[in-house]
PDB file of C-alpha atoms in Angstrom:
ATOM      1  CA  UNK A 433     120.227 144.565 100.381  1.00  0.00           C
ATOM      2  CA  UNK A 434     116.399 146.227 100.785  1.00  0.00           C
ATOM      3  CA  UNK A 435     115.445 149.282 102.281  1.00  0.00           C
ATOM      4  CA  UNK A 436     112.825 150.318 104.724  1.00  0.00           C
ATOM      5  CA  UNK A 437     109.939 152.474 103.664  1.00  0.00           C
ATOM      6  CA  UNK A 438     111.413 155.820 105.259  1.00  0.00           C
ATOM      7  CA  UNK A 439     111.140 158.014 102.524  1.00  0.00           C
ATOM      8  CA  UNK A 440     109.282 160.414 104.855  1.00  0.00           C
ATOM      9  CA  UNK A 441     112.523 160.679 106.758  1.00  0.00           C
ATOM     10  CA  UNK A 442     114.430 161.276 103.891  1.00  0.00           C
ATOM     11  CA  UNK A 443     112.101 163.633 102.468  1.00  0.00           C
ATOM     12  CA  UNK A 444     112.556 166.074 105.560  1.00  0.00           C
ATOM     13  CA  UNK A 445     114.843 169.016 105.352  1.00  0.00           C
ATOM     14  CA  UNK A 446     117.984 168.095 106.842  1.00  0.00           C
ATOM     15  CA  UNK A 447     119.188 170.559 109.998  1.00  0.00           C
ATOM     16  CA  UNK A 448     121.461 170.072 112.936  1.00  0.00           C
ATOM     17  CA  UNK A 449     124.319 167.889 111.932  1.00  0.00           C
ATOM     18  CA  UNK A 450     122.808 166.019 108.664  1.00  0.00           C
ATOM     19  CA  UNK A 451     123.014 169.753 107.564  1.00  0.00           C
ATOM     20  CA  UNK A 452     126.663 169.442 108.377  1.00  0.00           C
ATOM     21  CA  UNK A 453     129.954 167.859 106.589  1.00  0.00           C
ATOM     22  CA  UNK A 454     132.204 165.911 108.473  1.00  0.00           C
ATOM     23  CA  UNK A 455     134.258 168.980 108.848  1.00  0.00           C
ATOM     24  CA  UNK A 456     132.243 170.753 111.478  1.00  0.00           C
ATOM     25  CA  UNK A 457     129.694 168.013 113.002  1.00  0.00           C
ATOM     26  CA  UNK A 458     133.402 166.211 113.742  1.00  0.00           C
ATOM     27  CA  UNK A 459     134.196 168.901 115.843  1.00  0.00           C
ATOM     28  CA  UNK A 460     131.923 167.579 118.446  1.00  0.00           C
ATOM     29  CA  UNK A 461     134.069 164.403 120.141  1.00  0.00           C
ATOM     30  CA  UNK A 462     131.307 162.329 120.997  1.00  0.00           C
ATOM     31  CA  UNK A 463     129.714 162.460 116.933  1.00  0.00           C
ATOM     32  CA  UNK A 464     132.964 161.682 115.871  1.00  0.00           C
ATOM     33  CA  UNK A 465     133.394 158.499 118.054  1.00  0.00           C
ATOM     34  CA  UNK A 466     129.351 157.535 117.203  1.00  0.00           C
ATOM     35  CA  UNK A 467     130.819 157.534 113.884  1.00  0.00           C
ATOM     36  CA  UNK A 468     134.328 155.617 114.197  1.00  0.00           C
ATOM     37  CA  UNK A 469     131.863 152.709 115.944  1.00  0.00           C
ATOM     38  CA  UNK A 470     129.251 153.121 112.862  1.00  0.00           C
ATOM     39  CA  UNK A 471     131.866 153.054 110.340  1.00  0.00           C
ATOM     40  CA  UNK A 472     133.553 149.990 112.255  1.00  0.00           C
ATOM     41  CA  UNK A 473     130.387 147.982 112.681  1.00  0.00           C
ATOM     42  CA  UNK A 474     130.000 148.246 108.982  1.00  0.00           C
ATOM     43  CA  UNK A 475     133.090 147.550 107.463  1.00  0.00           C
ATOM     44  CA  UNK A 476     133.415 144.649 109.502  1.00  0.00           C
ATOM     45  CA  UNK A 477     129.615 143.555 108.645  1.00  0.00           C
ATOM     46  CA  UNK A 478     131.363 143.717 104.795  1.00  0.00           C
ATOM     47  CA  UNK A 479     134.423 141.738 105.335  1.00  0.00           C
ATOM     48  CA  UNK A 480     132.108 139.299 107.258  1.00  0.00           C
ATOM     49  CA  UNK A 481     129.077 139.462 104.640  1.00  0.00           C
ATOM     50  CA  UNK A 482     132.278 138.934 102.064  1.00  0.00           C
ATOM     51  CA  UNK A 483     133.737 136.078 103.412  1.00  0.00           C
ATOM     52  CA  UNK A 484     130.247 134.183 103.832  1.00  0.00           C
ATOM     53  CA  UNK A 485     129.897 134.734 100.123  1.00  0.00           C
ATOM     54  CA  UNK A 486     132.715 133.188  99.258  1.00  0.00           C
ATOM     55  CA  UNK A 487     131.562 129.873 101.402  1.00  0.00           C
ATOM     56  CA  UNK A 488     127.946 130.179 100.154  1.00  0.00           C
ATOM     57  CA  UNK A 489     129.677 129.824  96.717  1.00  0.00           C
ATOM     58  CA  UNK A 490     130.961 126.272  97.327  1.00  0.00           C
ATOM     59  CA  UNK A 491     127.320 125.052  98.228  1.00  0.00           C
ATOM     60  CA  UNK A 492     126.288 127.015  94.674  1.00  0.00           C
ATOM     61  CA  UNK A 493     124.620 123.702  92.614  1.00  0.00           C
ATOM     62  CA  UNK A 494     126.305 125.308  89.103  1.00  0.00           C
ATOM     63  CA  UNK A 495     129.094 127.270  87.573  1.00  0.00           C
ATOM     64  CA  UNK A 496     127.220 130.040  86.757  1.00  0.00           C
ATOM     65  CA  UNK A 497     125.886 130.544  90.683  1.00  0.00           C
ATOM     66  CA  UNK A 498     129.360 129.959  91.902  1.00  0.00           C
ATOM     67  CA  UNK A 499     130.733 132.857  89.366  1.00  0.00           C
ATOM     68  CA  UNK A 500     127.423 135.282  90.328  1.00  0.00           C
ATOM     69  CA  UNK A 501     128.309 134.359  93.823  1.00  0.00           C
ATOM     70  CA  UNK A 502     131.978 135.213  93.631  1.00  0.00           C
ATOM     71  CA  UNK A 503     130.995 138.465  91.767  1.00  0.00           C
ATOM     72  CA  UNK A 504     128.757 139.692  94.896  1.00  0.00           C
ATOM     73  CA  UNK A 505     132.093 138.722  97.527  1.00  0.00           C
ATOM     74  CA  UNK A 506     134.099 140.723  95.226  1.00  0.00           C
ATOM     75  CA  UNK A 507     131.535 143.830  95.675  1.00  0.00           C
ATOM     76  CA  UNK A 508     131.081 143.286  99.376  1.00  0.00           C
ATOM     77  CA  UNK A 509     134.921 143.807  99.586  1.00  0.00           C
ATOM     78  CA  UNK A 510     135.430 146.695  97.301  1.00  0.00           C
ATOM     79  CA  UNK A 511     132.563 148.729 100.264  1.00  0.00           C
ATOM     80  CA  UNK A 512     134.828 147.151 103.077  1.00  0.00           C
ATOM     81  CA  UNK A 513     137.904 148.679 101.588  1.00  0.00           C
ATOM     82  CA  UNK A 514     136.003 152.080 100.974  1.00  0.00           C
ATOM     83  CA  UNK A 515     135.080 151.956 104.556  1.00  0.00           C
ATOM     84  CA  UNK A 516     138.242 150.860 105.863  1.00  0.00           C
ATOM     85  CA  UNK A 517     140.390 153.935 103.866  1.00  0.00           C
ATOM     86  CA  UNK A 518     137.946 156.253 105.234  1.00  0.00           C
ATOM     87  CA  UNK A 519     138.393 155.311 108.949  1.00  0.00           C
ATOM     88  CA  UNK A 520     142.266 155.886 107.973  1.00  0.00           C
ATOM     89  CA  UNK A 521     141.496 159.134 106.571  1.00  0.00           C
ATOM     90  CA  UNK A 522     139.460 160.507 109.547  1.00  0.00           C
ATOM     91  CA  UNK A 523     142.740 159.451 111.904  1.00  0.00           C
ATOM     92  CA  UNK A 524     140.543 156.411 112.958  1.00  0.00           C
ATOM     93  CA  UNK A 525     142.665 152.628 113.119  1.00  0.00           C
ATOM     94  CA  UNK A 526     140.222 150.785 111.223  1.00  0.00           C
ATOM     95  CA  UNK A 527     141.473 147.232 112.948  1.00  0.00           C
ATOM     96  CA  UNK A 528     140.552 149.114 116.589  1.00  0.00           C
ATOM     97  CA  UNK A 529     137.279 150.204 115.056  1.00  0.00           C
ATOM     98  CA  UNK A 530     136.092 146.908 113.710  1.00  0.00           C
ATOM     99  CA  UNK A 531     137.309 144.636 116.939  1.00  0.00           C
ATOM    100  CA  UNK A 532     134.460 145.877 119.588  1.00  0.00           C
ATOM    101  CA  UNK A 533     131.823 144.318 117.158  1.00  0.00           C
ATOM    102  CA  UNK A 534     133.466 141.486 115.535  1.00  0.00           C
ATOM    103  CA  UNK A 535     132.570 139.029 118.840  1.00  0.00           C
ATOM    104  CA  UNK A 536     128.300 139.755 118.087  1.00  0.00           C
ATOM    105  CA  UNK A 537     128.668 139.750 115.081  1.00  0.00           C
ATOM    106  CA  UNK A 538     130.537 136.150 114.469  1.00  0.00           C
ATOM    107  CA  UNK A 539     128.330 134.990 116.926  1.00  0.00           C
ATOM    108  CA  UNK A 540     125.290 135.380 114.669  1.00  0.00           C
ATOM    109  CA  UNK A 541     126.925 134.014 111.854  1.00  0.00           C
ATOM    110  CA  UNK A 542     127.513 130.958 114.020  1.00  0.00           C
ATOM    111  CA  UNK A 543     124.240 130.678 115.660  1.00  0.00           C
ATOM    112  CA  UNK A 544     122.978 130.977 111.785  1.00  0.00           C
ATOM    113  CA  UNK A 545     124.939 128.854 110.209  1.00  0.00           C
ATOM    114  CA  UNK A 546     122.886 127.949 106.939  1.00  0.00           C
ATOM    115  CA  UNK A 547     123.036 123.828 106.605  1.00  0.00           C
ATOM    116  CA  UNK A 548     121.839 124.151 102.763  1.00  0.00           C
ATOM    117  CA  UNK A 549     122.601 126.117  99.559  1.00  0.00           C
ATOM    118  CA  UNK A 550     118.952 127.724  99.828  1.00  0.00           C
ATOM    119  CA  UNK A 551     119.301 128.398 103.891  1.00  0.00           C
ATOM    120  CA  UNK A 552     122.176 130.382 102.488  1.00  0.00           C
ATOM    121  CA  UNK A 553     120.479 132.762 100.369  1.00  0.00           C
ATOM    122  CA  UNK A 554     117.812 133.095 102.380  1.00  0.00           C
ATOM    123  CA  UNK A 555     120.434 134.341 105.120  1.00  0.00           C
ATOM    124  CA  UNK A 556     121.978 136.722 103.016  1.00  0.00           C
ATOM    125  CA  UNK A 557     118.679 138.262 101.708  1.00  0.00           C
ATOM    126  CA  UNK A 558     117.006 138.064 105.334  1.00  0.00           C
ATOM    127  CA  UNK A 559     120.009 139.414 107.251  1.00  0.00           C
ATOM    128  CA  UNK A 560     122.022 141.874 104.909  1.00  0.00           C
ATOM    129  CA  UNK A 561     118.722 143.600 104.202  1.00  0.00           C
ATOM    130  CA  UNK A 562     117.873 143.777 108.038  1.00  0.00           C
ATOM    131  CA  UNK A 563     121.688 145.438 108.639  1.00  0.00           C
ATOM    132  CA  UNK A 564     120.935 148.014 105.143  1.00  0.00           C
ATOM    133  CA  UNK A 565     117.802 148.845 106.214  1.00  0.00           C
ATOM    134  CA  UNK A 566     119.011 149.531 110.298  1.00  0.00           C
ATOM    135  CA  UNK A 567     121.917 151.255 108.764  1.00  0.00           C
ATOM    136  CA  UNK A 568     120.065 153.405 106.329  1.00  0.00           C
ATOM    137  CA  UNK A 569     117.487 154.740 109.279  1.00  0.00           C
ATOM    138  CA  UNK A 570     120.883 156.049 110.883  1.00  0.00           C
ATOM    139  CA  UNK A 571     122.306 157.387 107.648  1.00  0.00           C
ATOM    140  CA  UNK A 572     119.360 160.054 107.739  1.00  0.00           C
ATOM    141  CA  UNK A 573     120.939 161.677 110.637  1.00  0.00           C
ATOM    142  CA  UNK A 574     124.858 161.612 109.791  1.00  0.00           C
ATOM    143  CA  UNK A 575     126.789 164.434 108.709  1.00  0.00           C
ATOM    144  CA  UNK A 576     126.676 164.681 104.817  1.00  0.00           C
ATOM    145  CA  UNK A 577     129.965 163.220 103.568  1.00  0.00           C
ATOM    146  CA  UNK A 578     129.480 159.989 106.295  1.00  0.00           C
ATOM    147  CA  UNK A 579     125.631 159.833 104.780  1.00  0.00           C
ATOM    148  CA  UNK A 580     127.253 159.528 101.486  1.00  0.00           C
ATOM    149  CA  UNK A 581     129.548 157.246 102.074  1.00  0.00           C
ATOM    150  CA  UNK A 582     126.916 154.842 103.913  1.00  0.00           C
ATOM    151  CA  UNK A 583     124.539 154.904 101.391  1.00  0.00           C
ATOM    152  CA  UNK A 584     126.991 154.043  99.091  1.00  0.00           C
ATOM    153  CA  UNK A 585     128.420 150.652 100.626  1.00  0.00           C
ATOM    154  CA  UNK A 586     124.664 149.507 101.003  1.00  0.00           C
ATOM    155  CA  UNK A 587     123.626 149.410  97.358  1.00  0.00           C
ATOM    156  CA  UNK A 588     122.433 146.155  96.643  1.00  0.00           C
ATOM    157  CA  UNK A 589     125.247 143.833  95.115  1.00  0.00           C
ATOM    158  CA  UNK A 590     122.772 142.045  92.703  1.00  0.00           C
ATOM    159  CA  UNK A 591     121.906 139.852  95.850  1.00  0.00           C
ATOM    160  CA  UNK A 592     118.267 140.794  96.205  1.00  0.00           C
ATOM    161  CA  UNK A 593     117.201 139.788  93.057  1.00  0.00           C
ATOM    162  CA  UNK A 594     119.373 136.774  93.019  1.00  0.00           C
ATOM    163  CA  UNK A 595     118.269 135.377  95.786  1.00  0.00           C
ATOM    164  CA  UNK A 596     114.702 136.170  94.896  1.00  0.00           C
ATOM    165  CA  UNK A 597     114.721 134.028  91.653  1.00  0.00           C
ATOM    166  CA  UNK A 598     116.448 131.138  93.045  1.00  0.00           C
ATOM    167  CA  UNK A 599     114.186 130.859  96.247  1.00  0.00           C
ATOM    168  CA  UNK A 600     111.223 130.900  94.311  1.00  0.00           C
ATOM    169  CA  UNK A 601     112.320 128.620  91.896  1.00  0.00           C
ATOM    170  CA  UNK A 602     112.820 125.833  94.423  1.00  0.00           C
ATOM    171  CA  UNK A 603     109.587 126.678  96.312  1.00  0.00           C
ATOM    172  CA  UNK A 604     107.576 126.167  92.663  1.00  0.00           C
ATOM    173  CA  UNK A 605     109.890 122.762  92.389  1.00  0.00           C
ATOM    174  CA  UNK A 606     109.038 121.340  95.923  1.00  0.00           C
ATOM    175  CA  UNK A 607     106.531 123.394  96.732  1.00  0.00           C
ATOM    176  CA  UNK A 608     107.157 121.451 100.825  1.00  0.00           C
ATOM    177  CA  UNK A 609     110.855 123.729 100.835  1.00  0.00           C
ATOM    178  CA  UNK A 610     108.717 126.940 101.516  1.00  0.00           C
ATOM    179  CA  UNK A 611     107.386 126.024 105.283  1.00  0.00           C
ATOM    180  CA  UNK A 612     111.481 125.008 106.132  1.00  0.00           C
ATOM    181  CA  UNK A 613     112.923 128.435 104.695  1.00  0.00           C
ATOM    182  CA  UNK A 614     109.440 130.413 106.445  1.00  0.00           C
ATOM    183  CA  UNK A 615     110.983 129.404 109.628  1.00  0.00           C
ATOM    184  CA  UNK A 616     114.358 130.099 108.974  1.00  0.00           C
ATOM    185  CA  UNK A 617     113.766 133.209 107.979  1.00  0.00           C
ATOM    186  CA  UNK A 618     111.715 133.942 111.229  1.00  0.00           C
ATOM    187  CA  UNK A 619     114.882 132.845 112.938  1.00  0.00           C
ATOM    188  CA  UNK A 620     117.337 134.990 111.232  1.00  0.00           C
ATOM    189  CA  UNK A 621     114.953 137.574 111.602  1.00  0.00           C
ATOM    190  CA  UNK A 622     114.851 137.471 115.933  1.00  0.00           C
ATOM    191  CA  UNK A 623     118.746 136.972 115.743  1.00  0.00           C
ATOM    192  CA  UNK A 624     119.492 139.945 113.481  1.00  0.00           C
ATOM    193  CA  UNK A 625     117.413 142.337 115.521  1.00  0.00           C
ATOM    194  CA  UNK A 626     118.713 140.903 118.831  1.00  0.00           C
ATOM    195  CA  UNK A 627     122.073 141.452 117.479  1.00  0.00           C
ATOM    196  CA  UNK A 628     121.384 145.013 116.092  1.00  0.00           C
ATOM    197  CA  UNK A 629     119.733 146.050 119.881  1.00  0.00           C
ATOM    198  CA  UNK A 630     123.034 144.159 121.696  1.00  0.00           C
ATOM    199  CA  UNK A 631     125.388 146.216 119.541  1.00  0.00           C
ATOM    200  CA  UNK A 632     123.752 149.271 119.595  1.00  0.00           C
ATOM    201  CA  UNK A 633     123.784 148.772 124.150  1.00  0.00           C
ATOM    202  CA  UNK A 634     127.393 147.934 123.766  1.00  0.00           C
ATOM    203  CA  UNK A 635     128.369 151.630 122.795  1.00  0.00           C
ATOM    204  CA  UNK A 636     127.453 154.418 124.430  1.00  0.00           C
ATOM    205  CA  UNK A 637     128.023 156.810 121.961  1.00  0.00           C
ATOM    206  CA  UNK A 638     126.049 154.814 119.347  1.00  0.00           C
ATOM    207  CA  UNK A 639     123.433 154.335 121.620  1.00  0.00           C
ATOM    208  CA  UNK A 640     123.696 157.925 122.619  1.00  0.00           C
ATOM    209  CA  UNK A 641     123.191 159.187 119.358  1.00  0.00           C
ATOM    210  CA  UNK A 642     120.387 156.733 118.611  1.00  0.00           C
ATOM    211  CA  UNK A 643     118.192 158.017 121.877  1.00  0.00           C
ATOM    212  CA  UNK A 644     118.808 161.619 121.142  1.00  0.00           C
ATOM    213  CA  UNK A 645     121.952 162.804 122.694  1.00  0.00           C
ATOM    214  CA  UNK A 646     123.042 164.298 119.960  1.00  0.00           C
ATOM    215  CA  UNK A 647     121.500 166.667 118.086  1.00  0.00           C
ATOM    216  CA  UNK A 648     119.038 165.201 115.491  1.00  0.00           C
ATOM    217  CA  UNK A 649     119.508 161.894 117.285  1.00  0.00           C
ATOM    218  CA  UNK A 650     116.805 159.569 117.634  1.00  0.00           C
ATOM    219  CA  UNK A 651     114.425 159.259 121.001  1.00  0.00           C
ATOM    220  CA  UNK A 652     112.963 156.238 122.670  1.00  0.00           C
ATOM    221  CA  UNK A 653     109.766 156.416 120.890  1.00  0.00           C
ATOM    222  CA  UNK A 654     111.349 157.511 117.131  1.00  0.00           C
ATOM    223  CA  UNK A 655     113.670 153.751 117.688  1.00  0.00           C
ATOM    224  CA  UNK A 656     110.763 151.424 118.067  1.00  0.00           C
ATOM    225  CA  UNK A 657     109.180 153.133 115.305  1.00  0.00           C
ATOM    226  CA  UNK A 658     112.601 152.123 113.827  1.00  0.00           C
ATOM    227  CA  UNK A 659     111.991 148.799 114.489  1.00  0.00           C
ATOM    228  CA  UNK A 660     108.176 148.856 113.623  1.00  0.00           C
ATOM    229  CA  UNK A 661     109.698 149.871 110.136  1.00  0.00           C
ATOM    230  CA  UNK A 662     112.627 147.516 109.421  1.00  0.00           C
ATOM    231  CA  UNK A 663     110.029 144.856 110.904  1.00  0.00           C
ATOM    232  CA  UNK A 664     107.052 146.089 108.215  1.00  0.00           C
ATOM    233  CA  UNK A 665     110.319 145.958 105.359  1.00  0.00           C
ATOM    234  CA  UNK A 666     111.105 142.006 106.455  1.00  0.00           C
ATOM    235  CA  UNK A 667     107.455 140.905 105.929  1.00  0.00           C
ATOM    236  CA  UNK A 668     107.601 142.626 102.553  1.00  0.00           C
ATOM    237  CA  UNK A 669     110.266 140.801 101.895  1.00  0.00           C
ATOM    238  CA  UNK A 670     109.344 137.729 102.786  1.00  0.00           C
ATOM    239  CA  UNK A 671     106.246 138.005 100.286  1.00  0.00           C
ATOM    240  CA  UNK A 672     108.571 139.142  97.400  1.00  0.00           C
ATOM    241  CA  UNK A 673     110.201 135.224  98.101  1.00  0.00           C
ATOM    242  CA  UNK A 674     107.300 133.507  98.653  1.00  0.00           C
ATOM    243  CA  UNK A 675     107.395 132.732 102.398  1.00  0.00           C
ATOM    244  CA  UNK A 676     105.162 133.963 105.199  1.00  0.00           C
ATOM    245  CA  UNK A 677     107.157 136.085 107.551  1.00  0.00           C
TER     246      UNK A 677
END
């Protein structure tokens, strides 16, 4: 999983409720149900993004991509359990948190279903690092312990620079594989942001929080320069595998 460039936001002293632990920014009802749907979105984005590396594995060419493969499904799992006992702990049912976004959510894995071992890194790289980075511009405005926790879960399995190696490797094979994956990737790009906006719509109090309604939230302009950001990461990424964006 890759991050955007928002070091500037990170570098910013922390007030309202990133200046707060979950103790007291949970005392206002509407944070604490942005964050049951945050928390839910993302553990079941790890269950999912656990599952499809566990089917990626059985298009893996060798035994030693099937066993790095199985290693990264076994990580993705170990941050969906994390997230799951925390939802418990905060008095949250982690099945009810998960369910609202589980329908958008297997809907882009269906409309993205890779037909090829290398569509299937490429969808993993492209998409998980889309969700990390969206994820990790909302982190910056959480309440400390929930910023901890989120920036834990998204550390990079070993994925990135997986995926990077064998990518390029096929492009400098056949060097014809690059244009197929460039558009791919274009494609997964559209869908993941499409999904992000849909999901985000969905919720009020994720949305809420996002445009500003509560304090240290987002507004309009500060979530297309959201976009603009986790847009300028993709292309950057793209490079780093060889394909135009």
């Amino acid at each position: 999983m890759g991050t955007s460039d928002n070091a500037a936001a990170d570098a910013q002293e922390h007030t309202g409720i990133a200046a707060q632990d979950w103790a007291q920014a949970s005392a206002d009802p509407q944070y604490r149900a942005a964050v049951i749907d945050l928390l839910g979105a993302l553990a079941y984005g790890e269950l999912s993004a656990f599952e499809r590396l566990a089917e990626d594995a059985k298009l893996a060419p060798t035994m030693d991509d099937k066993a790095e493969l199985a290693k990264m499904a076994s990580a993705e799992f170990h941050h969906f359990e994390r997230l799951r006992e925390r939802l418990a702990q905060i008095e949250a049912e982690p099945n009810e948190a998960m369910e609202p976004f589980a329908g958008a959510l297997d809907e882009f894995h269906r409309q993205t279903a890779p037909s090829d071992w290398l569509e299937g890194l490429v969808k993993a790289y492209v998409g998980d690092s889309i969700a990390s980075d969206f994820y990790r511009e909302v982190a910056a405005r959480l309440d400390t312990d929930t910023r901890g926790l989120v920036l834990a879960v998204l550390d990079d399995t070993g994925h990135a620079t997986f995926a990077v190696e064998k990518v390029r490797a096929a492009i400098e094979a056949e060097p014809r594989v690059g244009g197929r994956l460039a558009l791919w990737a274009r494609r997964l790009m559209g869908e993941a942001l499409s999904q992000a906006q849909r999901v985000v719509a969905d919720r009020d109090a994720l949305s809420t929080m996002l445009v500003g309604g509560v304090a240290d939230g987002f507004d309009l302009a500060e979530v297309g320069r959201m976009f603009s950001r986790i847009t300028e990461a993709h292309t950057k990424r793209m490079a780093a595998l060889g394909l135009a964006a």
